[in-house]
Amino acid sequence: MMVAGALSHVVCSGALSSVLDFKNLNTRKSLSKKSGSGRWLIMGSTGGSTAETLKAAAEEAKKETKLWGGRFEESVTPAVEKFSQSVSYDKKLYKQDLKGSRAHAQMLAKQGLMTKEDCETILKGLDAVEGQIERGEFMWRADREDVHMNVEAALTDMIGEPAKKLHTARSRNDQVVTDVRLWCRDAIDDIVGHIHNLQDSLLKLALLNEGVIVPGYTHLQRAQPLLLQHVLLAFVEQLERDAGRLLDCQKRLNFSPLGACALAGTGLPIDRFATSDMLGFTAPLRNSVDAVSDRDFLIEFLSANAIIGMHLSRLAEEWVIWATEEFGFLTPSDAVSTGSSIMPQKKNPDPMELVRGKSARVIGDLTTILVLCKGLPLAYNRDLQEDKEPLFDSVETVIGVLEVTTEFARNVTFNKDRLQKTLPAGHLDATTMADYLVYKGIPFRTSHDIVGRSVALAVSKKVELSQLTLEEFRNIHPAIDEEVYSFLGPDNCISKFKSYGSTGFECVAEQLEYWCSKRNLK
C-alpha cells in the first residue's frame, strides 16, 4: 500500500487513517506493534495518486473503532470525519489535557475507583505520551477526532487495560472546558507580561523626552499644549486597565468544571474539590449544567483582548500620523520601517499599520464567539468546538501586536526641533488666557468671549496671542494687564496647569515617578 508524498497515513489494525503531522514525507517508514494494542504501518512515497490510494484503502479496510462507537454498526463517512475533527487545532491543548488527566487519575485512585498500581501506570504512560509529543514523535490522527481521544487512544495502545479506567466519571464535555480554562489562565499570564513590557518601553521613552511639548488635539484640531510624557503616560494608563481586565477575567474563569461529566455529574464517589486543588483552581463550579455549557469566560477574555487591540490601534494611528511628512513629529528607525517596491524615497511605519489592521481580527474573534453562543440551548452542543480557533487566534494576534508595538517604541525618536517650530500654530494658549481672566474675577463665559475676540484679532494680523500689544488687548477688555503674557506661550501654559492628573510639569513628574516606582524602573 502506497501513499502520495504529499501526505502520510497510518494503518491501524488494517485501517487507513489520516495523520496530521507530515514529516520525512519522501521516506518510506514503517512502525509495527502487536495487534492487541494496535498495529501501525506508517508509509510515505513520491508516487501514486493520493485520492486513488485513499479510495482503495477505504474499500479494503474498516476505520478504527471509535472509543465511543459501541452502539454504532457503521463508521462515519470520510467527509463527516474530516469535517468533524478538531485535533488539527485543539492539539494545542495537549499540556492542559495531560495535566487534567493526571489530576483525575490521582483522584480516582484516592477515591478507590482505580488501584494505585493502575494510577501509577497511567501517570507513567501520560509522561511517555507527553515526551513523544514534545519530541515530535507523536502521530496526531484525524480519525481520533480531538486532542482528548488522541491522547487516550495512544495511552491505551501504550499501556493497555489500565488506560480504559481513566475516563471514569468524566466526559469530553467537562474535559475540554477544563483544558480551555487552564489554557486561558496561562495565556492571560503571558499577555499581561507583554503588556508590562510595553508599559516599560513607553515609560523609558517618556524619561528620554523630559520637557518636550507637543500640540494636543481634539477633533483632530489643535487644542492645548501637552507634555509628550503626559501623552505617553496616557497609553500606559490604558494598558494598566487592559491588564486589570485580564486579571479580573482570570479570577472568574479559575473554577473547575472537571467531574461535571456530560452535564449531570455522576453517581460515583468522586472528589471534585481534590481535582480542583490539584489543578490550581479556586473551587469546583457549583452547577454541572453550567460547568459544561458556560463560555462566558471566553467572551470576557476575548472582549478584554479586543479592547487591547483597540487601544493599540489608536496608538498606532497616532504614531502613523505623527510619522508623516506633514506632521514629522517622530521618526522610526530603519529597523522598524519598510520601503516601497517602486518609490525609492519611501520609509513607511508598516508595523504600526499592521497593528492597526490586526486589531480588526481580534475584534472579529470576539464577534465569532458571541454569535456562536447566542442561540445555543443548554448544555453542551458540538457548536462549541468552534470556540477554540477564535480563542487561539485572538491570543496569538494580541501577543503579536503587543510585541511589535514594544519593539517600535524602542526604535522611535521624537523630532524636538520640528515640534518646537510647530507649537505656535493654532493658538494653543487660548484656554490658559481665559483662566487668567477668571483670576481677574471675570466670569468664564465672558472670559471665553474676550479670548475669542483676541484670537480673531491675532488671526487677522497673522500673529500669535503673545505678539499682540497690551494696548490691543485693552481695547478688547480694560482688565487685561501685563500679567497676561505670563500665561501665553506653550511653556507658560504648561507651567500653569496645577490640577491633579493635568499636564503641568510638577503633575507629570509625579505621574512618572508613580509609574517608574510601580514598574521598578529608575
Short mmCIF file of C-alpha atoms in Angstrom, two decimals:
data_model
loop_
_atom_site.label_atom_id
_atom_site.label_comp_id
_atom_site.label_asym_id
_atom_site.label_seq_id
_atom_site.Cartn_x
_atom_site.Cartn_y
_atom_site.Cartn_z
CA MET A 1 0.00 0.00 0.00
CA MET A 2 1.46 3.35 -1.01
CA VAL A 3 0.53 6.91 -0.19
CA ALA A 4 1.48 10.02 -2.18
CA GLY A 5 4.45 12.00 -0.89
CA ALA A 6 2.23 14.98 -0.13
CA LEU A 7 0.65 13.08 2.77
CA SER A 8 1.42 10.45 5.39
CA HIS A 9 -1.08 7.91 6.61
CA VAL A 10 -1.36 5.33 9.33
CA VAL A 11 -2.79 1.83 9.00
CA CYS A 12 -4.02 0.77 12.43
CA SER A 13 -5.45 -2.78 12.74
CA GLY A 14 -5.83 -2.85 8.98
CA ALA A 15 -7.46 0.57 8.70
CA LEU A 16 -6.21 3.67 6.91
CA SER A 17 -6.41 6.95 8.80
CA SER A 18 -5.10 10.47 8.21
CA VAL A 19 -2.08 11.73 10.13
CA LEU A 20 -1.76 15.43 10.75
CA ASP A 21 2.00 15.54 11.27
CA PHE A 22 3.76 15.37 7.91
CA LYS A 23 7.43 14.57 8.42
CA ASN A 24 10.01 12.85 6.21
CA LEU A 25 7.36 12.64 3.51
CA ASN A 26 9.65 11.18 0.85
CA THR A 27 10.96 8.41 3.05
CA ARG A 28 9.13 5.11 3.33
CA LYS A 29 8.75 4.34 7.02
CA SER A 30 7.19 1.53 8.97
CA LEU A 31 6.41 1.03 12.62
CA SER A 32 4.58 -2.04 13.86
CA LYS A 33 3.13 -3.05 17.18
CA LYS A 34 1.30 -6.11 18.41
CA SER A 35 -2.21 -6.13 17.02
CA GLY A 36 -3.62 -6.39 20.53
CA SER A 37 -2.55 -2.84 21.30
CA GLY A 38 -2.94 -1.55 17.79
CA ARG A 39 -0.87 -2.37 14.69
CA TRP A 40 0.68 0.63 12.94
CA LEU A 41 2.11 0.97 9.46
CA ILE A 42 3.37 4.42 8.53
CA MET A 43 4.21 4.94 4.90
CA GLY A 44 5.26 7.71 2.56
CA SER A 45 6.30 7.80 -1.08
CA THR A 46 6.54 10.14 -4.02
CA GLY A 47 4.44 8.06 -6.41
CA GLY A 48 0.76 7.43 -6.99
CA SER A 49 -2.41 9.45 -6.55
CA THR A 50 -3.46 10.42 -3.05
CA ALA A 51 -7.17 10.27 -3.92
CA GLU A 52 -6.86 6.85 -5.56
CA THR A 53 -4.85 5.49 -2.65
CA LEU A 54 -7.37 6.72 -0.09
CA LYS A 55 -10.27 5.31 -2.06
CA ALA A 56 -8.59 1.92 -2.40
CA ALA A 57 -7.69 1.83 1.25
CA ALA A 58 -11.22 2.75 2.30
CA GLU A 59 -12.59 -0.13 0.25
CA GLU A 60 -10.11 -2.57 1.79
CA ALA A 61 -10.31 -1.62 5.45
CA LYS A 62 -12.67 -0.57 8.16
CA LYS A 63 -11.96 2.51 10.21
CA GLU A 64 -10.57 2.11 13.68
CA THR A 65 -13.39 1.55 16.12
CA LYS A 66 -14.19 4.80 17.90
CA LEU A 67 -13.84 4.85 21.66
CA TRP A 68 -17.48 5.95 21.70
CA GLY A 69 -18.57 3.54 18.94
CA GLY A 70 -20.15 0.67 20.89
CA ARG A 71 -23.72 1.28 19.68
CA PHE A 72 -22.73 2.06 16.09
CA GLU A 73 -22.68 -0.50 13.29
CA GLU A 74 -21.23 1.77 10.61
CA SER A 75 -18.27 4.13 10.54
CA VAL A 76 -18.76 7.80 9.76
CA THR A 77 -18.06 8.78 6.19
CA PRO A 78 -14.71 10.35 5.31
CA ALA A 79 -16.41 13.70 4.66
CA VAL A 80 -18.05 13.73 8.09
CA GLU A 81 -14.81 12.65 9.74
CA LYS A 82 -12.82 15.39 8.03
CA PHE A 83 -15.48 17.98 8.83
CA SER A 84 -15.84 16.94 12.47
CA GLN A 85 -12.20 16.61 13.51
CA SER A 86 -10.71 19.30 15.72
CA VAL A 87 -7.32 17.80 16.52
CA SER A 88 -5.68 19.87 13.78
CA TYR A 89 -6.02 22.87 16.10
CA ASP A 90 -7.02 21.67 19.56
CA LYS A 91 -3.80 19.65 19.89
CA LYS A 92 -2.51 22.98 21.21
CA LEU A 93 -4.26 21.96 24.46
CA TYR A 94 -2.19 18.81 24.99
CA LYS A 95 -0.31 20.07 28.07
CA GLN A 96 -3.54 21.08 29.78
CA ASP A 97 -5.20 17.80 28.75
CA LEU A 98 -2.37 15.77 30.26
CA LYS A 99 -2.40 17.90 33.39
CA GLY A 100 -6.13 17.35 33.85
CA SER A 101 -5.79 13.61 33.25
CA ARG A 102 -3.03 13.29 35.86
CA ALA A 103 -5.17 15.05 38.47
CA HIS A 104 -8.22 12.98 37.55
CA ALA A 105 -6.31 9.69 37.77
CA GLN A 106 -4.88 10.54 41.19
CA MET A 107 -8.34 11.50 42.44
CA LEU A 108 -9.85 8.23 41.14
CA ALA A 109 -7.14 6.26 42.96
CA LYS A 110 -7.68 8.23 46.16
CA GLN A 111 -11.43 7.52 45.96
CA GLY A 112 -10.90 3.79 45.35
CA LEU A 113 -12.17 3.93 41.78
CA MET A 114 -8.88 2.53 40.47
CA THR A 115 -5.91 0.88 42.11
CA LYS A 116 -2.75 2.75 43.00
CA GLU A 117 -0.87 0.46 40.63
CA ASP A 118 -3.14 1.37 37.72
CA CYS A 119 -2.81 5.04 38.63
CA GLU A 120 0.98 4.81 38.60
CA THR A 121 0.88 3.00 35.25
CA ILE A 122 -1.38 5.71 33.83
CA LEU A 123 0.81 8.52 35.13
CA LYS A 124 3.93 6.95 33.63
CA GLY A 125 2.06 6.44 30.37
CA LEU A 126 0.94 10.06 30.29
CA ASP A 127 4.54 11.14 30.87
CA ALA A 128 5.60 8.96 27.94
CA VAL A 129 2.88 10.43 25.71
CA GLU A 130 4.00 13.93 26.65
CA GLY A 131 7.57 13.02 25.81
CA GLN A 132 6.51 11.75 22.38
CA ILE A 133 4.58 14.95 21.69
CA GLU A 134 7.40 17.24 22.73
CA ARG A 135 9.95 15.28 20.71
CA GLY A 136 7.70 15.47 17.65
CA GLU A 137 7.21 11.71 17.59
CA PHE A 138 3.50 11.62 18.38
CA MET A 139 1.15 10.86 15.48
CA TRP A 140 -1.87 13.14 15.63
CA ARG A 141 -4.70 11.26 13.93
CA ALA A 142 -7.81 12.80 12.40
CA ASP A 143 -9.88 9.64 12.87
CA ARG A 144 -9.38 10.08 16.61
CA GLU A 145 -11.15 13.41 16.31
CA ASP A 146 -9.60 15.60 19.02
CA VAL A 147 -6.72 16.03 21.41
CA HIS A 148 -8.51 14.07 24.16
CA MET A 149 -9.22 10.97 22.07
CA ASN A 150 -5.74 11.06 20.54
CA VAL A 151 -4.12 11.08 23.96
CA GLU A 152 -6.46 8.44 25.41
CA ALA A 153 -6.15 6.11 22.43
CA ALA A 154 -2.36 6.45 22.36
CA LEU A 155 -2.26 5.77 26.10
CA THR A 156 -4.39 2.65 25.56
CA ASP A 157 -2.06 1.50 22.77
CA MET A 158 0.84 2.00 25.14
CA ILE A 159 -0.32 0.58 28.49
CA GLY A 160 -3.44 -1.40 27.62
CA GLU A 161 -6.30 -2.06 30.04
CA PRO A 162 -5.47 0.45 32.82
CA ALA A 163 -5.90 3.33 30.35
CA LYS A 164 -9.57 2.39 29.92
CA LYS A 165 -10.19 3.40 33.54
CA LEU A 166 -9.02 6.98 33.05
CA HIS A 167 -12.28 8.22 31.59
CA THR A 168 -14.27 7.07 34.62
CA ALA A 169 -16.54 9.87 35.89
CA ARG A 170 -15.68 12.40 33.22
CA SER A 171 -16.85 13.30 29.74
CA ARG A 172 -15.17 15.10 26.90
CA ASN A 173 -17.66 17.87 27.71
CA ASP A 174 -16.11 18.67 31.08
CA GLN A 175 -12.65 17.60 29.95
CA VAL A 176 -12.44 20.10 27.08
CA VAL A 177 -13.69 23.07 29.05
CA THR A 178 -11.25 22.20 31.85
CA ASP A 179 -8.44 22.21 29.31
CA VAL A 180 -9.58 25.51 27.84
CA ARG A 181 -9.85 27.18 31.24
CA LEU A 182 -6.33 26.02 32.12
CA TRP A 183 -5.03 27.24 28.76
CA CYS A 184 -6.71 30.64 29.14
CA ARG A 185 -5.30 31.03 32.63
CA ASP A 186 -1.78 30.56 31.28
CA ALA A 187 -2.44 32.73 28.23
CA ILE A 188 -3.59 35.62 30.42
CA ASP A 189 -0.34 35.50 32.38
CA ASP A 190 1.55 35.61 29.08
CA ILE A 191 -0.42 38.57 27.72
CA VAL A 192 -0.10 40.54 30.97
CA GLY A 193 3.66 40.03 30.80
CA HIS A 194 3.70 41.52 27.30
CA ILE A 195 1.57 44.43 28.47
CA HIS A 196 4.10 45.19 31.19
CA ASN A 197 6.92 45.07 28.63
CA LEU A 198 5.14 47.67 26.50
CA GLN A 199 4.45 49.85 29.53
CA ASP A 200 8.15 49.75 30.42
CA SER A 201 9.13 50.75 26.88
CA LEU A 202 6.72 53.69 26.92
CA LEU A 203 8.00 54.80 30.32
CA LYS A 204 11.60 54.68 29.13
CA LEU A 205 10.59 56.71 26.08
CA ALA A 206 8.96 59.25 28.41
CA LEU A 207 12.11 59.50 30.54
CA LEU A 208 14.13 60.29 27.41
CA ASN A 209 11.82 63.17 26.46
CA GLU A 210 11.59 65.26 29.61
CA GLY A 211 10.15 68.74 28.98
CA VAL A 212 9.20 68.09 25.34
CA ILE A 213 5.92 69.79 24.46
CA VAL A 214 3.57 68.58 21.73
CA PRO A 215 0.32 70.04 20.43
CA GLY A 216 -2.72 68.31 21.88
CA TYR A 217 -5.71 67.69 19.64
CA THR A 218 -9.45 67.39 19.93
CA HIS A 219 -11.49 66.71 16.77
CA LEU A 220 -8.05 66.47 15.11
CA GLN A 221 -7.83 70.24 15.58
CA ARG A 222 -5.12 71.86 17.69
CA ALA A 223 -6.39 72.37 21.21
CA GLN A 224 -3.87 72.86 24.04
CA PRO A 225 -0.17 72.13 24.61
CA LEU A 226 0.74 68.85 26.29
CA LEU A 227 3.93 67.40 27.65
CA LEU A 228 4.94 64.45 25.47
CA GLN A 229 5.48 62.48 28.67
CA HIS A 230 1.83 63.09 29.53
CA VAL A 231 0.72 61.68 26.16
CA LEU A 232 2.87 58.56 26.58
CA LEU A 233 1.58 58.05 30.11
CA ALA A 234 -1.98 58.11 28.78
CA PHE A 235 -1.20 54.92 26.87
CA VAL A 236 0.44 53.44 29.98
CA GLU A 237 -2.82 54.06 31.87
CA GLN A 238 -4.87 52.35 29.15
CA LEU A 239 -2.60 49.34 29.23
CA GLU A 240 -2.91 49.12 33.01
CA ARG A 241 -6.68 48.86 32.67
CA ASP A 242 -6.17 46.21 30.00
CA ALA A 243 -4.04 44.15 32.38
CA GLY A 244 -6.59 44.65 35.14
CA ARG A 245 -9.44 43.39 32.95
CA LEU A 246 -7.46 40.27 32.08
CA LEU A 247 -6.58 39.55 35.71
CA ASP A 248 -10.21 40.06 36.75
CA CYS A 249 -11.26 37.67 33.99
CA GLN A 250 -8.65 35.18 35.18
CA LYS A 251 -10.17 35.19 38.67
CA ARG A 252 -13.64 34.47 37.29
CA LEU A 253 -12.52 31.70 34.94
CA ASN A 254 -10.41 29.94 37.57
CA PHE A 255 -13.11 27.44 38.61
CA SER A 256 -13.05 23.75 37.77
CA PRO A 257 -15.62 22.02 35.55
CA LEU A 258 -13.88 18.64 35.91
CA GLY A 259 -16.25 15.97 37.22
CA ALA A 260 -19.36 17.67 35.86
CA CYS A 261 -19.22 14.90 33.23
CA ALA A 262 -21.59 15.24 30.27
CA LEU A 263 -23.97 17.63 32.05
CA ALA A 264 -25.49 15.92 35.12
CA GLY A 265 -22.49 14.95 37.20
CA THR A 266 -22.02 11.32 38.31
CA GLY A 267 -23.22 8.83 40.89
CA LEU A 268 -19.66 7.66 41.50
CA PRO A 269 -17.92 8.92 44.68
CA ILE A 270 -15.52 11.37 43.07
CA ASP A 271 -13.90 14.33 44.84
CA ARG A 272 -14.18 17.41 42.64
CA PHE A 273 -12.56 19.58 45.28
CA ALA A 274 -9.43 17.40 45.16
CA THR A 275 -9.00 17.77 41.39
CA SER A 276 -9.78 21.47 41.65
CA ASP A 277 -6.99 21.92 44.21
CA MET A 278 -4.51 19.83 42.23
CA LEU A 279 -5.14 21.94 39.13
CA GLY A 280 -4.83 25.25 40.98
CA PHE A 281 -8.48 26.24 40.60
CA THR A 282 -10.25 28.30 43.24
CA ALA A 283 -13.06 25.73 43.60
CA PRO A 284 -15.26 23.45 41.51
CA LEU A 285 -18.10 25.08 39.60
CA ARG A 286 -21.32 24.65 41.60
CA ASN A 287 -23.67 23.64 38.78
CA SER A 288 -22.79 20.77 36.46
CA VAL A 289 -25.00 22.03 33.62
CA ASP A 290 -23.44 25.47 33.80
CA ALA A 291 -19.97 23.93 34.08
CA VAL A 292 -20.07 22.26 30.65
CA SER A 293 -22.11 24.89 28.80
CA ASP A 294 -20.56 28.12 30.08
CA ARG A 295 -18.34 30.06 27.70
CA ASP A 296 -18.79 33.43 29.40
CA PHE A 297 -15.15 33.33 30.41
CA LEU A 298 -14.13 33.14 26.74
CA ILE A 299 -16.38 36.03 25.81
CA GLU A 300 -14.92 38.08 28.63
CA PHE A 301 -11.34 37.09 27.73
CA LEU A 302 -11.77 37.89 24.04
CA SER A 303 -13.53 41.12 24.95
CA ALA A 304 -10.52 42.16 27.03
CA ASN A 305 -8.28 41.24 24.09
CA ALA A 306 -10.45 43.26 21.72
CA ILE A 307 -10.09 46.32 23.95
CA ILE A 308 -6.30 45.82 23.97
CA GLY A 309 -6.41 45.66 20.18
CA MET A 310 -8.46 48.83 20.04
CA HIS A 311 -6.05 50.68 22.35
CA LEU A 312 -3.02 49.62 20.35
CA SER A 313 -4.79 50.56 17.13
CA ARG A 314 -5.32 54.07 18.49
CA LEU A 315 -1.67 54.33 19.50
CA ALA A 316 -0.69 53.04 16.05
CA GLU A 317 -2.93 55.59 14.33
CA GLU A 318 -1.37 58.39 16.38
CA TRP A 319 2.15 57.34 15.52
CA VAL A 320 1.42 56.69 11.85
CA ILE A 321 0.07 60.24 11.56
CA TRP A 322 2.96 61.69 13.56
CA ALA A 323 5.44 59.94 11.24
CA THR A 324 4.04 61.63 8.11
CA GLU A 325 5.92 64.41 6.34
CA GLU A 326 3.04 66.74 7.17
CA PHE A 327 3.48 66.19 10.91
CA GLY A 328 7.06 64.96 11.20
CA PHE A 329 6.77 64.63 14.98
CA LEU A 330 8.53 61.26 15.15
CA THR A 331 10.91 59.14 13.12
CA PRO A 332 11.01 55.34 13.36
CA SER A 333 14.42 53.75 12.91
CA ASP A 334 15.19 51.71 9.81
CA ALA A 335 14.93 48.58 11.97
CA VAL A 336 11.15 49.00 12.28
CA SER A 337 10.39 50.56 8.89
CA THR A 338 9.88 49.29 5.36
CA GLY A 339 10.30 50.76 1.91
CA SER A 340 8.34 50.82 -1.31
CA SER A 341 8.82 48.43 -4.22
CA ILE A 342 8.50 51.33 -6.66
CA MET A 343 9.21 54.57 -4.79
CA PRO A 344 12.81 54.56 -3.53
CA GLN A 345 12.36 57.54 -1.21
CA LYS A 346 9.65 55.92 0.93
CA LYS A 347 10.11 54.97 4.59
CA ASN A 348 6.90 53.51 5.96
CA PRO A 349 5.91 52.73 9.58
CA ASP A 350 4.39 49.45 8.40
CA PRO A 351 4.45 47.64 11.77
CA MET A 352 2.08 50.23 13.23
CA GLU A 353 -0.20 49.99 10.20
CA LEU A 354 -0.36 46.24 10.71
CA VAL A 355 -1.09 46.73 14.41
CA ARG A 356 -3.99 48.94 13.34
CA GLY A 357 -5.14 46.31 10.85
CA LYS A 358 -4.76 43.26 13.07
CA SER A 359 -6.96 44.83 15.74
CA ALA A 360 -9.82 44.05 13.34
CA ARG A 361 -9.03 40.34 13.64
CA VAL A 362 -9.16 40.45 17.43
CA ILE A 363 -12.50 42.23 17.35
CA GLY A 364 -13.71 39.69 14.78
CA ASP A 365 -12.68 36.81 17.06
CA LEU A 366 -14.85 38.26 19.83
CA THR A 367 -17.76 38.62 17.42
CA THR A 368 -17.36 34.98 16.38
CA ILE A 369 -17.64 33.74 19.97
CA LEU A 370 -20.63 35.98 20.70
CA VAL A 371 -22.52 34.81 17.62
CA LEU A 372 -21.51 31.19 18.29
CA CYS A 373 -23.03 31.25 21.78
CA LYS A 374 -26.04 33.49 21.30
CA GLY A 375 -28.52 30.79 20.20
CA LEU A 376 -27.27 27.69 21.99
CA PRO A 377 -29.58 25.76 24.32
CA LEU A 378 -28.21 24.13 27.45
CA ALA A 379 -25.99 22.18 27.94
CA TYR A 380 -23.10 21.10 25.68
CA ASN A 381 -23.52 21.40 21.92
CA ARG A 382 -20.97 20.46 19.27
CA ASP A 383 -21.06 24.07 18.06
CA LEU A 384 -18.77 24.84 20.99
CA GLN A 385 -15.96 23.01 19.21
CA GLU A 386 -15.74 26.22 17.15
CA ASP A 387 -14.69 28.31 20.16
CA LYS A 388 -11.03 27.33 20.02
CA GLU A 389 -9.84 28.76 16.71
CA PRO A 390 -11.02 32.31 17.50
CA LEU A 391 -9.58 31.93 21.01
CA PHE A 392 -6.18 30.83 19.75
CA ASP A 393 -6.17 33.47 17.02
CA SER A 394 -7.14 36.24 19.45
CA VAL A 395 -4.34 35.36 21.88
CA GLU A 396 -1.73 34.91 19.16
CA THR A 397 -2.67 38.18 17.49
CA VAL A 398 -2.77 40.21 20.71
CA ILE A 399 0.63 38.92 21.75
CA GLY A 400 1.95 39.74 18.28
CA VAL A 401 0.71 43.33 18.30
CA LEU A 402 1.99 43.88 21.84
CA GLU A 403 5.43 42.57 20.87
CA VAL A 404 5.74 44.67 17.72
CA THR A 405 4.43 47.82 19.41
CA THR A 406 7.01 47.33 22.15
CA GLU A 407 9.71 46.93 19.51
CA PHE A 408 8.53 50.04 17.69
CA ALA A 409 8.54 52.09 20.91
CA ARG A 410 12.16 51.06 21.46
CA ASN A 411 13.11 52.27 17.98
CA VAL A 412 11.45 55.66 17.62
CA THR A 413 12.75 59.19 18.18
CA PHE A 414 10.75 62.37 18.57
CA ASN A 415 11.79 65.36 16.46
CA LYS A 416 12.10 68.04 19.12
CA ASP A 417 13.10 70.86 16.74
CA ARG A 418 10.14 70.15 14.47
CA LEU A 419 7.79 70.05 17.45
CA GLN A 420 9.14 73.34 18.79
CA LYS A 421 8.64 75.06 15.44
CA THR A 422 5.07 73.84 15.05
CA LEU A 423 3.86 74.74 18.55
CA PRO A 424 2.90 78.37 17.82
CA ALA A 425 0.28 77.35 15.26
CA GLY A 426 -3.30 77.06 16.46
CA HIS A 427 -3.24 79.46 19.45
CA LEU A 428 -2.83 76.62 21.96
CA ASP A 429 -2.62 79.12 24.82
CA ALA A 430 -6.15 80.50 24.37
CA THR A 431 -7.70 78.50 27.20
CA THR A 432 -4.89 79.47 29.57
CA MET A 433 -5.56 83.13 28.77
CA ALA A 434 -9.21 82.51 29.70
CA ASP A 435 -8.02 81.11 33.05
CA TYR A 436 -6.01 84.32 33.54
CA LEU A 437 -9.17 86.39 33.12
CA VAL A 438 -11.00 84.17 35.62
CA TYR A 439 -8.22 85.04 38.11
CA LYS A 440 -9.17 88.68 37.41
CA GLY A 441 -12.71 87.97 38.58
CA ILE A 442 -14.27 87.84 35.13
CA PRO A 443 -16.89 85.04 34.65
CA PHE A 444 -15.62 82.24 32.46
CA ARG A 445 -18.22 82.70 29.73
CA THR A 446 -17.26 86.37 29.48
CA SER A 447 -13.58 85.39 29.53
CA HIS A 448 -14.27 82.92 26.72
CA ASP A 449 -15.74 85.68 24.60
CA ILE A 450 -12.84 88.07 25.32
CA VAL A 451 -10.26 85.48 24.35
CA GLY A 452 -12.25 84.58 21.24
CA ARG A 453 -12.08 88.18 20.09
CA SER A 454 -8.37 88.28 20.93
CA VAL A 455 -7.78 85.16 18.79
CA ALA A 456 -9.75 86.72 15.93
CA LEU A 457 -7.54 89.82 16.08
CA ALA A 458 -4.37 87.67 16.15
CA VAL A 459 -5.59 85.66 13.16
CA SER A 460 -6.31 88.85 11.20
CA LYS A 461 -2.82 90.13 11.98
CA LYS A 462 -1.23 86.69 11.35
CA VAL A 463 0.48 86.72 14.75
CA GLU A 464 0.38 84.70 17.97
CA LEU A 465 -1.60 85.86 21.00
CA SER A 466 1.65 86.65 22.78
CA GLN A 467 2.55 89.03 19.94
CA LEU A 468 -0.50 91.27 20.44
CA THR A 469 0.34 94.53 22.24
CA LEU A 470 -1.04 95.37 25.64
CA GLU A 471 -2.93 98.26 24.05
CA GLU A 472 -4.60 95.86 21.61
CA PHE A 473 -5.60 93.61 24.47
CA ARG A 474 -7.00 96.53 26.49
CA ASN A 475 -9.03 97.69 23.54
CA ILE A 476 -10.77 94.31 23.77
CA HIS A 477 -11.11 94.47 27.58
CA PRO A 478 -9.62 97.02 30.03
CA ALA A 479 -8.99 94.42 32.79
CA ILE A 480 -6.11 92.87 30.85
CA ASP A 481 -2.67 93.88 32.14
CA GLU A 482 0.99 92.93 31.74
CA GLU A 483 0.47 89.70 33.68
CA VAL A 484 -1.35 88.21 30.69
CA TYR A 485 1.98 87.50 28.97
CA SER A 486 2.99 85.10 31.75
CA PHE A 487 0.03 82.93 30.68
CA LEU A 488 0.84 82.93 26.98
CA GLY A 489 3.14 80.63 25.04
CA PRO A 490 3.38 76.81 25.35
CA ASP A 491 5.90 76.73 28.21
CA ASN A 492 3.92 79.26 30.27
CA CYS A 493 0.76 77.27 29.63
CA ILE A 494 2.30 74.03 30.85
CA SER A 495 3.61 75.72 33.98
CA LYS A 496 0.10 76.97 34.87
CA PHE A 497 -1.54 73.53 34.93
CA LYS A 498 -1.93 72.50 38.57
CA SER A 499 -4.95 70.19 38.83
CA TYR A 500 -4.43 66.55 39.78
CA GLY A 501 -3.67 64.47 36.67
CA SER A 502 -3.03 67.51 34.47
CA THR A 503 -0.18 68.10 32.05
CA GLY A 504 1.70 70.54 34.33
CA PHE A 505 5.40 69.97 34.87
CA GLU A 506 5.01 69.00 38.52
CA CYS A 507 1.91 66.87 37.93
CA VAL A 508 3.54 64.87 35.14
CA ALA A 509 6.70 64.42 37.20
CA GLU A 510 4.56 62.92 39.96
CA GLN A 511 2.79 60.62 37.49
CA LEU A 512 6.10 59.47 36.03
CA GLU A 513 7.55 58.85 39.48
CA TYR A 514 4.50 56.77 40.39
CA TRP A 515 4.76 54.58 37.30
CA CYS A 516 8.52 54.14 37.50
CA SER A 517 8.14 53.04 41.11
CA LYS A 518 5.28 50.68 40.23
CA ARG A 519 7.27 49.12 37.38
CA ASN A 520 10.61 49.20 39.26
CA LEU A 521 12.24 51.47 36.70
CA LYS A 522 14.91 54.01 37.57
#
